[in-house]
Amino acid sequence: MELKITNLNKTYANGVQALKNVDLTIPQGMFGLLGPNGAGKSSLMRTIATLQAADTGSIQLGDIDVLKQKDAVRRVLGYLPQEFGVYPKVTAETMLDHIAALKGIANRKERNEVVSSLLNRVNLYEVRKKNLGTYSGGMKQRFGIAQALLGDPKLIIVDEPTAGLDPTERNRFHNLLSEIGENTIVILSTHIVEDVTNLCQNMAIICLGEVVVEGNPSSLVQDMQGKVWEKLIDKQELDQYKQNFNVISTQLKAGQTQIHVFNETEPDSSFEASKTTLEDVYFTRITERMESLSA
Ligand code: ADP
């Protein structure tokens, strides 16, 4: 099964065009949707999740017409929104049992089995009798995933899932997601480039409502290999470098500023070749897009 988005457009009542002619094909596995804040990621995720309408375009999930057959989508969708509330005085086990009943698992024995197996899978079985209000951020996220996994979904959408998680929790959450991605379409919407590098077989970068690049993270990095150059400079020199070179990013390194410059050939002998990363791809594409607008 694949998700095919064709020519999707959305303008909000305040005149903001959040999605512009979005075309994307998302196969099974982990798909990273990367973009700065305000790029349109949540607008796209909400539209796929049938929570808001598009103005024009189509979305096809296998043989389901997503914009028209909302109930059919909801039966095969697991959605973990950016922010979700939990009932603080209810235990994880009770809550999942309740949601499982709502999703149509009427048989109590079957429900118990499904709930136990999910709690085990997200590593919350030991704390299943604790109230959700006592859970840490990472535990809540894993509970969110357990809830999204109920009903054996074919499409899972997770919106900015690792914000606020400590490194251990983030790692654990990543492992869980990639396991799920083995036999499901998982769309991971994020502004954290590293998450996509580590997890996704396919990705797209979106900026100001438009898809600026789509592909496999390693191939995108490979395409730029040998075209990124680095140099340590003083912070005061940054403006000057920005005027003379195509500076795609700056980073502090031991108190000094390191710049990354995109150029087909070595800008001058004071630069060193830099090992290209997905972050370079991301910043180059975003900068190009922004500059094309201000030109
Ligand atoms: P992202 O998830 O990438 O941060 P969003 O989809 O939330 O981006 O937002 C895209 C653009 O649409 C932003 O300019 C945002 O301010 C605007 N926007 C989002 N939701 C609404 C809404 N309900 N009404 C009006 N504008 C909105």
PDB file of C-alpha atoms and ligand atoms in Angstrom:
ATOM      1  CA  MET A   1       0.000   0.000   0.000  1.00  0.00           C
ATOM      2  CA  GLU A   2       1.171   3.559  -0.653  1.00  0.00           C
ATOM      3  CA  LEU A   3      -0.126   7.038   0.062  1.00  0.00           C
ATOM      4  CA  LYS A   4      -0.353   9.267  -2.970  1.00  0.00           C
ATOM      5  CA  ILE A   5      -0.931  12.989  -2.559  1.00  0.00           C
ATOM      6  CA  THR A   6      -1.678  14.933  -5.714  1.00  0.00           C
ATOM      7  CA  ASN A   7      -1.801  18.679  -6.202  1.00  0.00           C
ATOM      8  CA  LEU A   8      -3.019  19.423  -2.680  1.00  0.00           C
ATOM      9  CA  ASN A   9      -3.816  23.041  -1.800  1.00  0.00           C
ATOM     10  CA  LYS A  10      -5.041  24.704   1.363  1.00  0.00           C
ATOM     11  CA  THR A  11      -5.536  28.375   2.169  1.00  0.00           C
ATOM     12  CA  TYR A  12      -6.827  29.300   5.639  1.00  0.00           C
ATOM     13  CA  ALA A  13      -9.535  31.901   6.184  1.00  0.00           C
ATOM     14  CA  ASN A  14      -6.861  34.437   7.211  1.00  0.00           C
ATOM     15  CA  GLY A  15      -5.310  34.186   3.729  1.00  0.00           C
ATOM     16  CA  VAL A  16      -2.270  32.024   4.687  1.00  0.00           C
ATOM     17  CA  GLN A  17      -1.632  29.463   1.956  1.00  0.00           C
ATOM     18  CA  ALA A  18      -0.396  26.553   4.069  1.00  0.00           C
ATOM     19  CA  LEU A  19      -0.179  23.972   1.239  1.00  0.00           C
ATOM     20  CA  LYS A  20       0.742  24.758  -2.377  1.00  0.00           C
ATOM     21  CA  ASN A  21       0.404  22.105  -5.072  1.00  0.00           C
ATOM     22  CA  VAL A  22       1.767  19.375  -2.816  1.00  0.00           C
ATOM     23  CA  ASP A  23       2.607  16.171  -4.698  1.00  0.00           C
ATOM     24  CA  LEU A  24       4.073  13.303  -2.681  1.00  0.00           C
ATOM     25  CA  THR A  25       4.205   9.543  -2.927  1.00  0.00           C
ATOM     26  CA  ILE A  26       4.788   7.832   0.393  1.00  0.00           C
ATOM     27  CA  PRO A  27       5.596   4.111   0.354  1.00  0.00           C
ATOM     28  CA  GLN A  28       5.595   1.634   3.235  1.00  0.00           C
ATOM     29  CA  GLY A  29       8.295   2.315   5.834  1.00  0.00           C
ATOM     30  CA  MET A  30       9.386   5.407   7.697  1.00  0.00           C
ATOM     31  CA  PHE A  31       8.880   8.648   5.801  1.00  0.00           C
ATOM     32  CA  GLY A  32      10.320  11.867   7.212  1.00  0.00           C
ATOM     33  CA  LEU A  33       8.515  15.125   6.562  1.00  0.00           C
ATOM     34  CA  LEU A  34      10.995  17.818   7.398  1.00  0.00           C
ATOM     35  CA  GLY A  35      10.491  21.563   7.457  1.00  0.00           C
ATOM     36  CA  PRO A  36      10.915  24.644   9.620  1.00  0.00           C
ATOM     37  CA  ASN A  37       8.130  25.829  11.918  1.00  0.00           C
ATOM     38  CA  GLY A  38       5.232  27.146   9.887  1.00  0.00           C
ATOM     39  CA  ALA A  39       6.212  25.116   6.792  1.00  0.00           C
ATOM     40  CA  GLY A  40       2.816  23.409   6.597  1.00  0.00           C
ATOM     41  CA  LYS A  41       3.687  20.026   8.122  1.00  0.00           C
ATOM     42  CA  SER A  42       0.813  19.944  10.607  1.00  0.00           C
ATOM     43  CA  SER A  43      -1.615  21.243   7.983  1.00  0.00           C
ATOM     44  CA  LEU A  44      -0.615  18.328   5.745  1.00  0.00           C
ATOM     45  CA  MET A  45      -0.765  15.793   8.597  1.00  0.00           C
ATOM     46  CA  ARG A  46      -4.194  17.001   9.706  1.00  0.00           C
ATOM     47  CA  THR A  47      -5.489  16.810   6.142  1.00  0.00           C
ATOM     48  CA  ILE A  48      -4.230  13.238   5.718  1.00  0.00           C
ATOM     49  CA  ALA A  49      -5.731  12.356   9.108  1.00  0.00           C
ATOM     50  CA  THR A  50      -9.141  13.635   7.852  1.00  0.00           C
ATOM     51  CA  LEU A  51      -9.226  16.336  10.535  1.00  0.00           C
ATOM     52  CA  GLN A  52      -9.408  19.198   8.069  1.00  0.00           C
ATOM     53  CA  ALA A  53     -10.460  19.682   4.461  1.00  0.00           C
ATOM     54  CA  ALA A  54      -8.250  20.661   1.536  1.00  0.00           C
ATOM     55  CA  ASP A  55      -9.327  23.233  -1.051  1.00  0.00           C
ATOM     56  CA  THR A  56      -8.263  21.184  -4.065  1.00  0.00           C
ATOM     57  CA  GLY A  57      -6.285  18.033  -4.807  1.00  0.00           C
ATOM     58  CA  SER A  58      -6.543  14.384  -3.900  1.00  0.00           C
ATOM     59  CA  ILE A  59      -5.090  11.876  -1.446  1.00  0.00           C
ATOM     60  CA  GLN A  60      -5.250   8.176  -2.179  1.00  0.00           C
ATOM     61  CA  LEU A  61      -4.347   5.499   0.395  1.00  0.00           C
ATOM     62  CA  GLY A  62      -4.339   2.174  -1.446  1.00  0.00           C
ATOM     63  CA  ASP A  63      -7.868   2.139  -2.824  1.00  0.00           C
ATOM     64  CA  ILE A  64      -9.262   4.623  -0.277  1.00  0.00           C
ATOM     65  CA  ASP A  65     -10.039   8.166  -1.420  1.00  0.00           C
ATOM     66  CA  VAL A  66      -8.883   9.911   1.783  1.00  0.00           C
ATOM     67  CA  LEU A  67     -10.677  13.234   1.256  1.00  0.00           C
ATOM     68  CA  LYS A  68     -14.001  11.514   0.594  1.00  0.00           C
ATOM     69  CA  GLN A  69     -13.993   8.235   2.543  1.00  0.00           C
ATOM     70  CA  LYS A  70     -13.173   9.605   5.980  1.00  0.00           C
ATOM     71  CA  ASP A  71     -14.554   6.673   7.954  1.00  0.00           C
ATOM     72  CA  ALA A  72     -12.572   4.193   5.890  1.00  0.00           C
ATOM     73  CA  VAL A  73      -9.389   6.200   6.562  1.00  0.00           C
ATOM     74  CA  ARG A  74     -10.061   6.419  10.277  1.00  0.00           C
ATOM     75  CA  ARG A  75     -10.346   2.632  10.499  1.00  0.00           C
ATOM     76  CA  VAL A  76      -6.795   2.184   9.228  1.00  0.00           C
ATOM     77  CA  LEU A  77      -5.185   5.302  10.699  1.00  0.00           C
ATOM     78  CA  GLY A  78      -3.138   5.765  13.864  1.00  0.00           C
ATOM     79  CA  TYR A  79      -2.497   9.399  14.663  1.00  0.00           C
ATOM     80  CA  LEU A  80      -0.232  10.856  17.322  1.00  0.00           C
ATOM     81  CA  PRO A  81      -0.762  14.618  17.237  1.00  0.00           C
ATOM     82  CA  GLN A  82       1.815  17.171  18.351  1.00  0.00           C
ATOM     83  CA  GLU A  83       0.010  17.726  21.602  1.00  0.00           C
ATOM     84  CA  PHE A  84      -2.442  15.389  23.139  1.00  0.00           C
ATOM     85  CA  GLY A  85      -4.019  15.488  26.556  1.00  0.00           C
ATOM     86  CA  VAL A  86      -4.222  12.477  28.836  1.00  0.00           C
ATOM     87  CA  TYR A  87      -6.705  11.975  31.625  1.00  0.00           C
ATOM     88  CA  PRO A  88      -4.335  12.301  34.598  1.00  0.00           C
ATOM     89  CA  LYS A  89      -6.344  10.168  37.021  1.00  0.00           C
ATOM     90  CA  VAL A  90      -6.802   7.163  34.754  1.00  0.00           C
ATOM     91  CA  THR A  91      -4.303   4.316  34.432  1.00  0.00           C
ATOM     92  CA  ALA A  92      -2.699   3.494  31.078  1.00  0.00           C
ATOM     93  CA  GLU A  93      -4.339   0.084  31.122  1.00  0.00           C
ATOM     94  CA  THR A  94      -7.843   1.394  31.764  1.00  0.00           C
ATOM     95  CA  MET A  95      -7.484   4.122  29.158  1.00  0.00           C
ATOM     96  CA  LEU A  96      -6.231   1.753  26.449  1.00  0.00           C
ATOM     97  CA  ASP A  97      -8.980  -0.707  27.302  1.00  0.00           C
ATOM     98  CA  HIS A  98     -11.515   2.068  26.902  1.00  0.00           C
ATOM     99  CA  ILE A  99     -10.122   3.179  23.525  1.00  0.00           C
ATOM    100  CA  ALA A 100      -9.959  -0.430  22.344  1.00  0.00           C
ATOM    101  CA  ALA A 101     -13.662  -0.778  23.184  1.00  0.00           C
ATOM    102  CA  LEU A 102     -14.403   2.422  21.253  1.00  0.00           C
ATOM    103  CA  LYS A 103     -12.472   1.033  18.303  1.00  0.00           C
ATOM    104  CA  GLY A 104     -14.831  -1.911  18.263  1.00  0.00           C
ATOM    105  CA  ILE A 105     -12.999  -4.689  20.138  1.00  0.00           C
ATOM    106  CA  ALA A 106     -16.104  -5.814  22.022  1.00  0.00           C
ATOM    107  CA  ASN A 107     -14.816  -9.107  23.427  1.00  0.00           C
ATOM    108  CA  ARG A 108     -13.236  -8.501  26.859  1.00  0.00           C
ATOM    109  CA  LYS A 109     -10.730 -11.335  26.633  1.00  0.00           C
ATOM    110  CA  GLU A 110      -9.555 -10.229  23.208  1.00  0.00           C
ATOM    111  CA  ARG A 111      -9.330  -6.643  24.473  1.00  0.00           C
ATOM    112  CA  ASN A 112      -7.208  -7.683  27.471  1.00  0.00           C
ATOM    113  CA  GLU A 113      -4.845  -9.509  25.166  1.00  0.00           C
ATOM    114  CA  VAL A 114      -4.521  -6.608  22.730  1.00  0.00           C
ATOM    115  CA  VAL A 115      -3.989  -4.075  25.524  1.00  0.00           C
ATOM    116  CA  SER A 116      -1.381  -6.213  27.326  1.00  0.00           C
ATOM    117  CA  SER A 117       0.503  -6.863  24.128  1.00  0.00           C
ATOM    118  CA  LEU A 118       0.558  -3.152  23.239  1.00  0.00           C
ATOM    119  CA  LEU A 119       1.689  -2.160  26.729  1.00  0.00           C
ATOM    120  CA  ASN A 120       4.512  -4.653  26.448  1.00  0.00           C
ATOM    121  CA  ARG A 121       5.465  -3.418  23.019  1.00  0.00           C
ATOM    122  CA  VAL A 122       5.835   0.210  24.153  1.00  0.00           C
ATOM    123  CA  ASN A 123       7.520  -0.888  27.364  1.00  0.00           C
ATOM    124  CA  LEU A 124       4.843   0.375  29.745  1.00  0.00           C
ATOM    125  CA  TYR A 125       3.550  -2.957  31.000  1.00  0.00           C
ATOM    126  CA  GLU A 126       5.275  -2.619  34.391  1.00  0.00           C
ATOM    127  CA  VAL A 127       3.660   0.790  34.955  1.00  0.00           C
ATOM    128  CA  ARG A 128       0.273  -0.050  33.459  1.00  0.00           C
ATOM    129  CA  LYS A 129      -1.507   0.436  36.792  1.00  0.00           C
ATOM    130  CA  LYS A 130      -0.111   3.927  37.330  1.00  0.00           C
ATOM    131  CA  ASN A 131      -2.147   7.020  36.569  1.00  0.00           C
ATOM    132  CA  LEU A 132      -1.229   8.753  33.325  1.00  0.00           C
ATOM    133  CA  GLY A 133      -0.712  11.994  35.247  1.00  0.00           C
ATOM    134  CA  THR A 134       2.396  10.471  36.884  1.00  0.00           C
ATOM    135  CA  TYR A 135       4.039   9.582  33.514  1.00  0.00           C
ATOM    136  CA  SER A 136       7.132  11.399  32.191  1.00  0.00           C
ATOM    137  CA  GLY A 137       7.073  13.066  28.757  1.00  0.00           C
ATOM    138  CA  GLY A 138       8.623  10.026  27.118  1.00  0.00           C
ATOM    139  CA  MET A 139       6.215   7.629  28.802  1.00  0.00           C
ATOM    140  CA  LYS A 140       3.291   9.749  27.634  1.00  0.00           C
ATOM    141  CA  GLN A 141       4.633   9.661  24.068  1.00  0.00           C
ATOM    142  CA  ARG A 142       4.936   5.890  24.224  1.00  0.00           C
ATOM    143  CA  PHE A 143       1.418   5.698  25.609  1.00  0.00           C
ATOM    144  CA  GLY A 144       0.350   7.881  22.656  1.00  0.00           C
ATOM    145  CA  ILE A 145       1.948   5.403  20.280  1.00  0.00           C
ATOM    146  CA  ALA A 146       0.225   2.462  21.981  1.00  0.00           C
ATOM    147  CA  GLN A 147      -3.059   4.254  21.516  1.00  0.00           C
ATOM    148  CA  ALA A 148      -2.244   5.049  17.868  1.00  0.00           C
ATOM    149  CA  LEU A 149      -1.395   1.379  17.272  1.00  0.00           C
ATOM    150  CA  LEU A 150      -4.764   0.087  18.474  1.00  0.00           C
ATOM    151  CA  GLY A 151      -6.730  -1.521  15.681  1.00  0.00           C
ATOM    152  CA  ASP A 152      -3.634  -2.493  13.685  1.00  0.00           C
ATOM    153  CA  PRO A 153      -3.377   0.644  11.529  1.00  0.00           C
ATOM    154  CA  LYS A 154      -1.914   0.679   8.017  1.00  0.00           C
ATOM    155  CA  LEU A 155      -0.935   4.342   8.225  1.00  0.00           C
ATOM    156  CA  ILE A 156       0.593   6.011  11.261  1.00  0.00           C
ATOM    157  CA  ILE A 157       1.176   9.719  11.539  1.00  0.00           C
ATOM    158  CA  VAL A 158       3.389  11.152  14.261  1.00  0.00           C
ATOM    159  CA  ASP A 159       3.686  14.909  14.499  1.00  0.00           C
ATOM    160  CA  GLU A 160       6.873  16.290  16.172  1.00  0.00           C
ATOM    161  CA  PRO A 161       7.099  13.298  18.518  1.00  0.00           C
ATOM    162  CA  THR A 162      10.471  13.826  20.168  1.00  0.00           C
ATOM    163  CA  ALA A 163      10.143  17.433  21.303  1.00  0.00           C
ATOM    164  CA  GLY A 164      10.894  17.541  25.016  1.00  0.00           C
ATOM    165  CA  LEU A 165      12.219  13.978  25.313  1.00  0.00           C
ATOM    166  CA  ASP A 166      15.587  13.290  26.907  1.00  0.00           C
ATOM    167  CA  PRO A 167      18.148  11.406  24.741  1.00  0.00           C
ATOM    168  CA  THR A 168      17.409   7.988  26.249  1.00  0.00           C
ATOM    169  CA  GLU A 169      13.668   8.365  25.813  1.00  0.00           C
ATOM    170  CA  ARG A 170      14.176   9.704  22.302  1.00  0.00           C
ATOM    171  CA  ASN A 171      16.290   6.720  21.391  1.00  0.00           C
ATOM    172  CA  ARG A 172      13.759   4.315  22.795  1.00  0.00           C
ATOM    173  CA  PHE A 173      10.973   6.081  20.913  1.00  0.00           C
ATOM    174  CA  HIS A 174      12.976   5.902  17.668  1.00  0.00           C
ATOM    175  CA  ASN A 175      13.508   2.174  18.030  1.00  0.00           C
ATOM    176  CA  LEU A 176       9.820   1.691  18.564  1.00  0.00           C
ATOM    177  CA  LEU A 177       8.940   3.740  15.479  1.00  0.00           C
ATOM    178  CA  SER A 178      11.348   1.941  13.189  1.00  0.00           C
ATOM    179  CA  GLU A 179      10.008  -1.402  14.355  1.00  0.00           C
ATOM    180  CA  ILE A 180       6.508  -0.242  13.468  1.00  0.00           C
ATOM    181  CA  GLY A 181       7.767   1.054  10.095  1.00  0.00           C
ATOM    182  CA  GLU A 182       8.678  -2.481   9.062  1.00  0.00           C
ATOM    183  CA  ASN A 183       5.127  -3.239   7.951  1.00  0.00           C
ATOM    184  CA  THR A 184       3.241   0.076   8.010  1.00  0.00           C
ATOM    185  CA  ILE A 185       3.434   3.520   6.414  1.00  0.00           C
ATOM    186  CA  VAL A 186       4.784   5.783   9.153  1.00  0.00           C
ATOM    187  CA  ILE A 187       4.948   9.515   8.510  1.00  0.00           C
ATOM    188  CA  LEU A 188       7.201  11.315  10.933  1.00  0.00           C
ATOM    189  CA  SER A 189       6.737  15.058  10.825  1.00  0.00           C
ATOM    190  CA  THR A 190       9.610  16.926  12.448  1.00  0.00           C
ATOM    191  CA  HIS A 191      11.955  19.904  12.308  1.00  0.00           C
ATOM    192  CA  ILE A 192      14.788  17.765  13.732  1.00  0.00           C
ATOM    193  CA  VAL A 193      16.995  16.728  10.807  1.00  0.00           C
ATOM    194  CA  GLU A 194      18.861  14.117  12.835  1.00  0.00           C
ATOM    195  CA  ASP A 195      15.649  12.178  13.501  1.00  0.00           C
ATOM    196  CA  VAL A 196      15.138  11.766   9.758  1.00  0.00           C
ATOM    197  CA  THR A 197      18.796  10.841   9.136  1.00  0.00           C
ATOM    198  CA  ASN A 198      18.603   8.076  11.695  1.00  0.00           C
ATOM    199  CA  LEU A 199      15.200   6.692  10.942  1.00  0.00           C
ATOM    200  CA  CYS A 200      13.775   7.290   7.501  1.00  0.00           C
ATOM    201  CA  GLN A 201      14.192   5.471   4.183  1.00  0.00           C
ATOM    202  CA  ASN A 202      12.338   8.252   2.369  1.00  0.00           C
ATOM    203  CA  MET A 203      11.738  11.898   3.055  1.00  0.00           C
ATOM    204  CA  ALA A 204      10.568  15.254   1.789  1.00  0.00           C
ATOM    205  CA  ILE A 205      11.497  18.764   2.798  1.00  0.00           C
ATOM    206  CA  ILE A 206       8.669  21.247   2.851  1.00  0.00           C
ATOM    207  CA  CYS A 207       8.996  24.991   3.113  1.00  0.00           C
ATOM    208  CA  LEU A 208       6.287  27.650   2.966  1.00  0.00           C
ATOM    209  CA  GLY A 209       3.726  25.050   1.974  1.00  0.00           C
ATOM    210  CA  GLU A 210       5.714  23.619  -0.937  1.00  0.00           C
ATOM    211  CA  VAL A 211       7.684  20.405  -1.340  1.00  0.00           C
ATOM    212  CA  VAL A 212      11.218  21.549  -2.156  1.00  0.00           C
ATOM    213  CA  VAL A 213      12.821  18.123  -2.389  1.00  0.00           C
ATOM    214  CA  GLU A 214      11.792  14.482  -2.081  1.00  0.00           C
ATOM    215  CA  GLY A 215      13.910  11.347  -2.012  1.00  0.00           C
ATOM    216  CA  ASN A 216      16.071   8.959  -0.079  1.00  0.00           C
ATOM    217  CA  PRO A 217      18.137  10.717   2.645  1.00  0.00           C
ATOM    218  CA  SER A 218      21.439   9.022   1.734  1.00  0.00           C
ATOM    219  CA  SER A 219      21.037   9.740  -2.004  1.00  0.00           C
ATOM    220  CA  LEU A 220      20.208  13.363  -1.290  1.00  0.00           C
ATOM    221  CA  VAL A 221      23.349  13.619   0.839  1.00  0.00           C
ATOM    222  CA  GLN A 222      25.383  11.776  -1.823  1.00  0.00           C
ATOM    223  CA  ASP A 223      24.225  14.234  -4.512  1.00  0.00           C
ATOM    224  CA  MET A 224      25.733  17.099  -2.516  1.00  0.00           C
ATOM    225  CA  GLN A 225      28.950  15.320  -1.533  1.00  0.00           C
ATOM    226  CA  GLY A 226      32.045  17.394  -2.365  1.00  0.00           C
ATOM    227  CA  LYS A 227      30.105  20.647  -2.622  1.00  0.00           C
ATOM    228  CA  VAL A 228      30.082  21.641   1.046  1.00  0.00           C
ATOM    229  CA  TRP A 229      33.035  23.508   2.561  1.00  0.00           C
ATOM    230  CA  GLU A 230      33.748  24.541   6.120  1.00  0.00           C
ATOM    231  CA  LYS A 231      35.802  27.169   7.858  1.00  0.00           C
ATOM    232  CA  LEU A 232      36.242  28.514  11.377  1.00  0.00           C
ATOM    233  CA  ILE A 233      35.808  32.274  11.513  1.00  0.00           C
ATOM    234  CA  ASP A 234      35.336  35.008  14.104  1.00  0.00           C
ATOM    235  CA  LYS A 235      31.722  35.814  14.800  1.00  0.00           C
ATOM    236  CA  GLN A 236      32.245  39.434  13.683  1.00  0.00           C
ATOM    237  CA  GLU A 237      33.267  38.231  10.214  1.00  0.00           C
ATOM    238  CA  LEU A 238      30.010  36.379   9.622  1.00  0.00           C
ATOM    239  CA  ASP A 239      28.192  39.169   7.764  1.00  0.00           C
ATOM    240  CA  GLN A 240      31.115  39.605   5.451  1.00  0.00           C
ATOM    241  CA  TYR A 241      31.229  35.873   4.686  1.00  0.00           C
ATOM    242  CA  LYS A 242      27.505  35.824   4.091  1.00  0.00           C
ATOM    243  CA  GLN A 243      27.927  38.556   1.488  1.00  0.00           C
ATOM    244  CA  ASN A 244      30.756  36.803  -0.342  1.00  0.00           C
ATOM    245  CA  PHE A 245      29.811  33.140  -0.054  1.00  0.00           C
ATOM    246  CA  ASN A 246      26.763  30.926  -0.106  1.00  0.00           C
ATOM    247  CA  VAL A 247      26.727  30.300   3.674  1.00  0.00           C
ATOM    248  CA  ILE A 248      24.180  27.579   4.399  1.00  0.00           C
ATOM    249  CA  SER A 249      24.680  27.191   8.148  1.00  0.00           C
ATOM    250  CA  THR A 250      26.692  28.349  11.123  1.00  0.00           C
ATOM    251  CA  GLN A 251      27.584  26.425  14.228  1.00  0.00           C
ATOM    252  CA  LEU A 252      29.526  27.207  17.371  1.00  0.00           C
ATOM    253  CA  LYS A 253      32.665  25.070  17.728  1.00  0.00           C
ATOM    254  CA  ALA A 254      34.693  25.556  20.917  1.00  0.00           C
ATOM    255  CA  GLY A 255      33.730  29.225  21.101  1.00  0.00           C
ATOM    256  CA  GLN A 256      34.425  29.900  17.415  1.00  0.00           C
ATOM    257  CA  THR A 257      31.937  30.057  14.603  1.00  0.00           C
ATOM    258  CA  GLN A 258      32.081  27.365  11.967  1.00  0.00           C
ATOM    259  CA  ILE A 259      30.428  28.147   8.671  1.00  0.00           C
ATOM    260  CA  HIS A 260      29.292  25.704   6.017  1.00  0.00           C
ATOM    261  CA  VAL A 261      29.384  27.030   2.475  1.00  0.00           C
ATOM    262  CA  PHE A 262      27.732  25.435  -0.548  1.00  0.00           C
ATOM    263  CA  ASN A 263      29.849  25.711  -3.706  1.00  0.00           C
ATOM    264  CA  GLU A 264      30.539  23.405  -6.665  1.00  0.00           C
ATOM    265  CA  THR A 265      34.305  23.886  -6.168  1.00  0.00           C
ATOM    266  CA  GLU A 266      36.558  24.926  -3.280  1.00  0.00           C
ATOM    267  CA  PRO A 267      35.698  28.599  -2.588  1.00  0.00           C
ATOM    268  CA  ASP A 268      39.358  29.347  -1.721  1.00  0.00           C
ATOM    269  CA  SER A 269      42.253  27.538  -0.071  1.00  0.00           C
ATOM    270  CA  SER A 270      41.259  28.711   3.421  1.00  0.00           C
ATOM    271  CA  PHE A 271      38.236  26.354   3.311  1.00  0.00           C
ATOM    272  CA  GLU A 272      38.262  22.649   4.021  1.00  0.00           C
ATOM    273  CA  ALA A 273      36.056  20.026   2.447  1.00  0.00           C
ATOM    274  CA  SER A 274      33.225  19.164   4.812  1.00  0.00           C
ATOM    275  CA  LYS A 275      31.559  15.798   5.137  1.00  0.00           C
ATOM    276  CA  THR A 276      28.071  16.468   3.794  1.00  0.00           C
ATOM    277  CA  THR A 277      25.168  15.684   6.085  1.00  0.00           C
ATOM    278  CA  LEU A 278      21.416  15.792   5.692  1.00  0.00           C
ATOM    279  CA  GLU A 279      21.518  19.048   7.612  1.00  0.00           C
ATOM    280  CA  ASP A 280      23.526  20.576   4.742  1.00  0.00           C
ATOM    281  CA  VAL A 281      20.924  19.368   2.253  1.00  0.00           C
ATOM    282  CA  TYR A 282      18.168  20.761   4.441  1.00  0.00           C
ATOM    283  CA  PHE A 283      19.711  24.200   4.960  1.00  0.00           C
ATOM    284  CA  THR A 284      20.731  24.539   1.289  1.00  0.00           C
ATOM    285  CA  ARG A 285      17.240  23.747   0.046  1.00  0.00           C
ATOM    286  CA  ILE A 286      15.511  25.958   2.612  1.00  0.00           C
ATOM    287  CA  THR A 287      17.905  28.862   1.960  1.00  0.00           C
ATOM    288  CA  GLU A 288      17.439  28.513  -1.828  1.00  0.00           C
ATOM    289  CA  ARG A 289      13.683  28.553  -1.396  1.00  0.00           C
ATOM    290  CA  MET A 290      13.728  31.596   0.882  1.00  0.00           C
ATOM    291  CA  GLU A 291      16.106  33.442  -1.433  1.00  0.00           C
ATOM    292  CA  SER A 292      14.030  32.699  -4.502  1.00  0.00           C
ATOM    293  CA  LEU A 293      11.148  34.428  -2.749  1.00  0.00           C
ATOM    294  CA  SER A 294      13.056  37.549  -1.785  1.00  0.00           C
ATOM    295  CA  ALA A 295      14.752  37.818  -5.219  1.00  0.00           C
TER     296      ALA A 295
HETATM  297  P1  ADP B   1       4.182  23.437  10.723  1.00  0.00           P
HETATM  298  O1  ADP B   1       3.443  22.264  11.254  1.00  0.00           O
HETATM  299  O2  ADP B   1       5.169  23.071   9.666  1.00  0.00           O
HETATM  300  O3  ADP B   1       4.806  24.276  11.810  1.00  0.00           O
HETATM  301  P2  ADP B   1       1.547  24.526  10.120  1.00  0.00           P
HETATM  302  O4  ADP B   1       0.856  23.613   9.188  1.00  0.00           O
HETATM  303  O5  ADP B   1       1.164  24.483  11.561  1.00  0.00           O
HETATM  304  O6  ADP B   1       3.128  24.373   9.956  1.00  0.00           O
HETATM  305  O7  ADP B   1       1.330  26.031   9.624  1.00  0.00           O
HETATM  306  C1  ADP B   1       1.515  26.450   8.273  1.00  0.00           C
HETATM  307  C2  ADP B   1       1.059  27.894   8.149  1.00  0.00           C
HETATM  308  O8  ADP B   1      -0.366  27.956   8.291  1.00  0.00           O
HETATM  309  C3  ADP B   1       1.644  28.820   9.202  1.00  0.00           C
HETATM  310  O9  ADP B   1       1.835  30.084   8.600  1.00  0.00           O
HETATM  311  C4  ADP B   1       0.530  28.876  10.245  1.00  0.00           C
HETATM  312  O10 ADP B   1       0.582  30.110  10.951  1.00  0.00           O
HETATM  313  C5  ADP B   1      -0.709  28.769   9.395  1.00  0.00           C
HETATM  314  N1  ADP B   1      -1.844  28.118  10.071  1.00  0.00           N
HETATM  315  C6  ADP B   1      -1.832  26.873  10.627  1.00  0.00           C
HETATM  316  N2  ADP B   1      -3.052  26.559  11.120  1.00  0.00           N
HETATM  317  C7  ADP B   1      -3.846  27.632  10.864  1.00  0.00           C
HETATM  318  C8  ADP B   1      -5.228  27.937  11.108  1.00  0.00           C
HETATM  319  N3  ADP B   1      -6.027  27.055  11.715  1.00  0.00           N
HETATM  320  N4  ADP B   1      -5.678  29.146  10.717  1.00  0.00           N
HETATM  321  C9  ADP B   1      -4.879  30.028  10.096  1.00  0.00           C
HETATM  322  N5  ADP B   1      -3.592  29.818   9.822  1.00  0.00           N
HETATM  323  C10 ADP B   1      -3.059  28.631  10.198  1.00  0.00           C
END
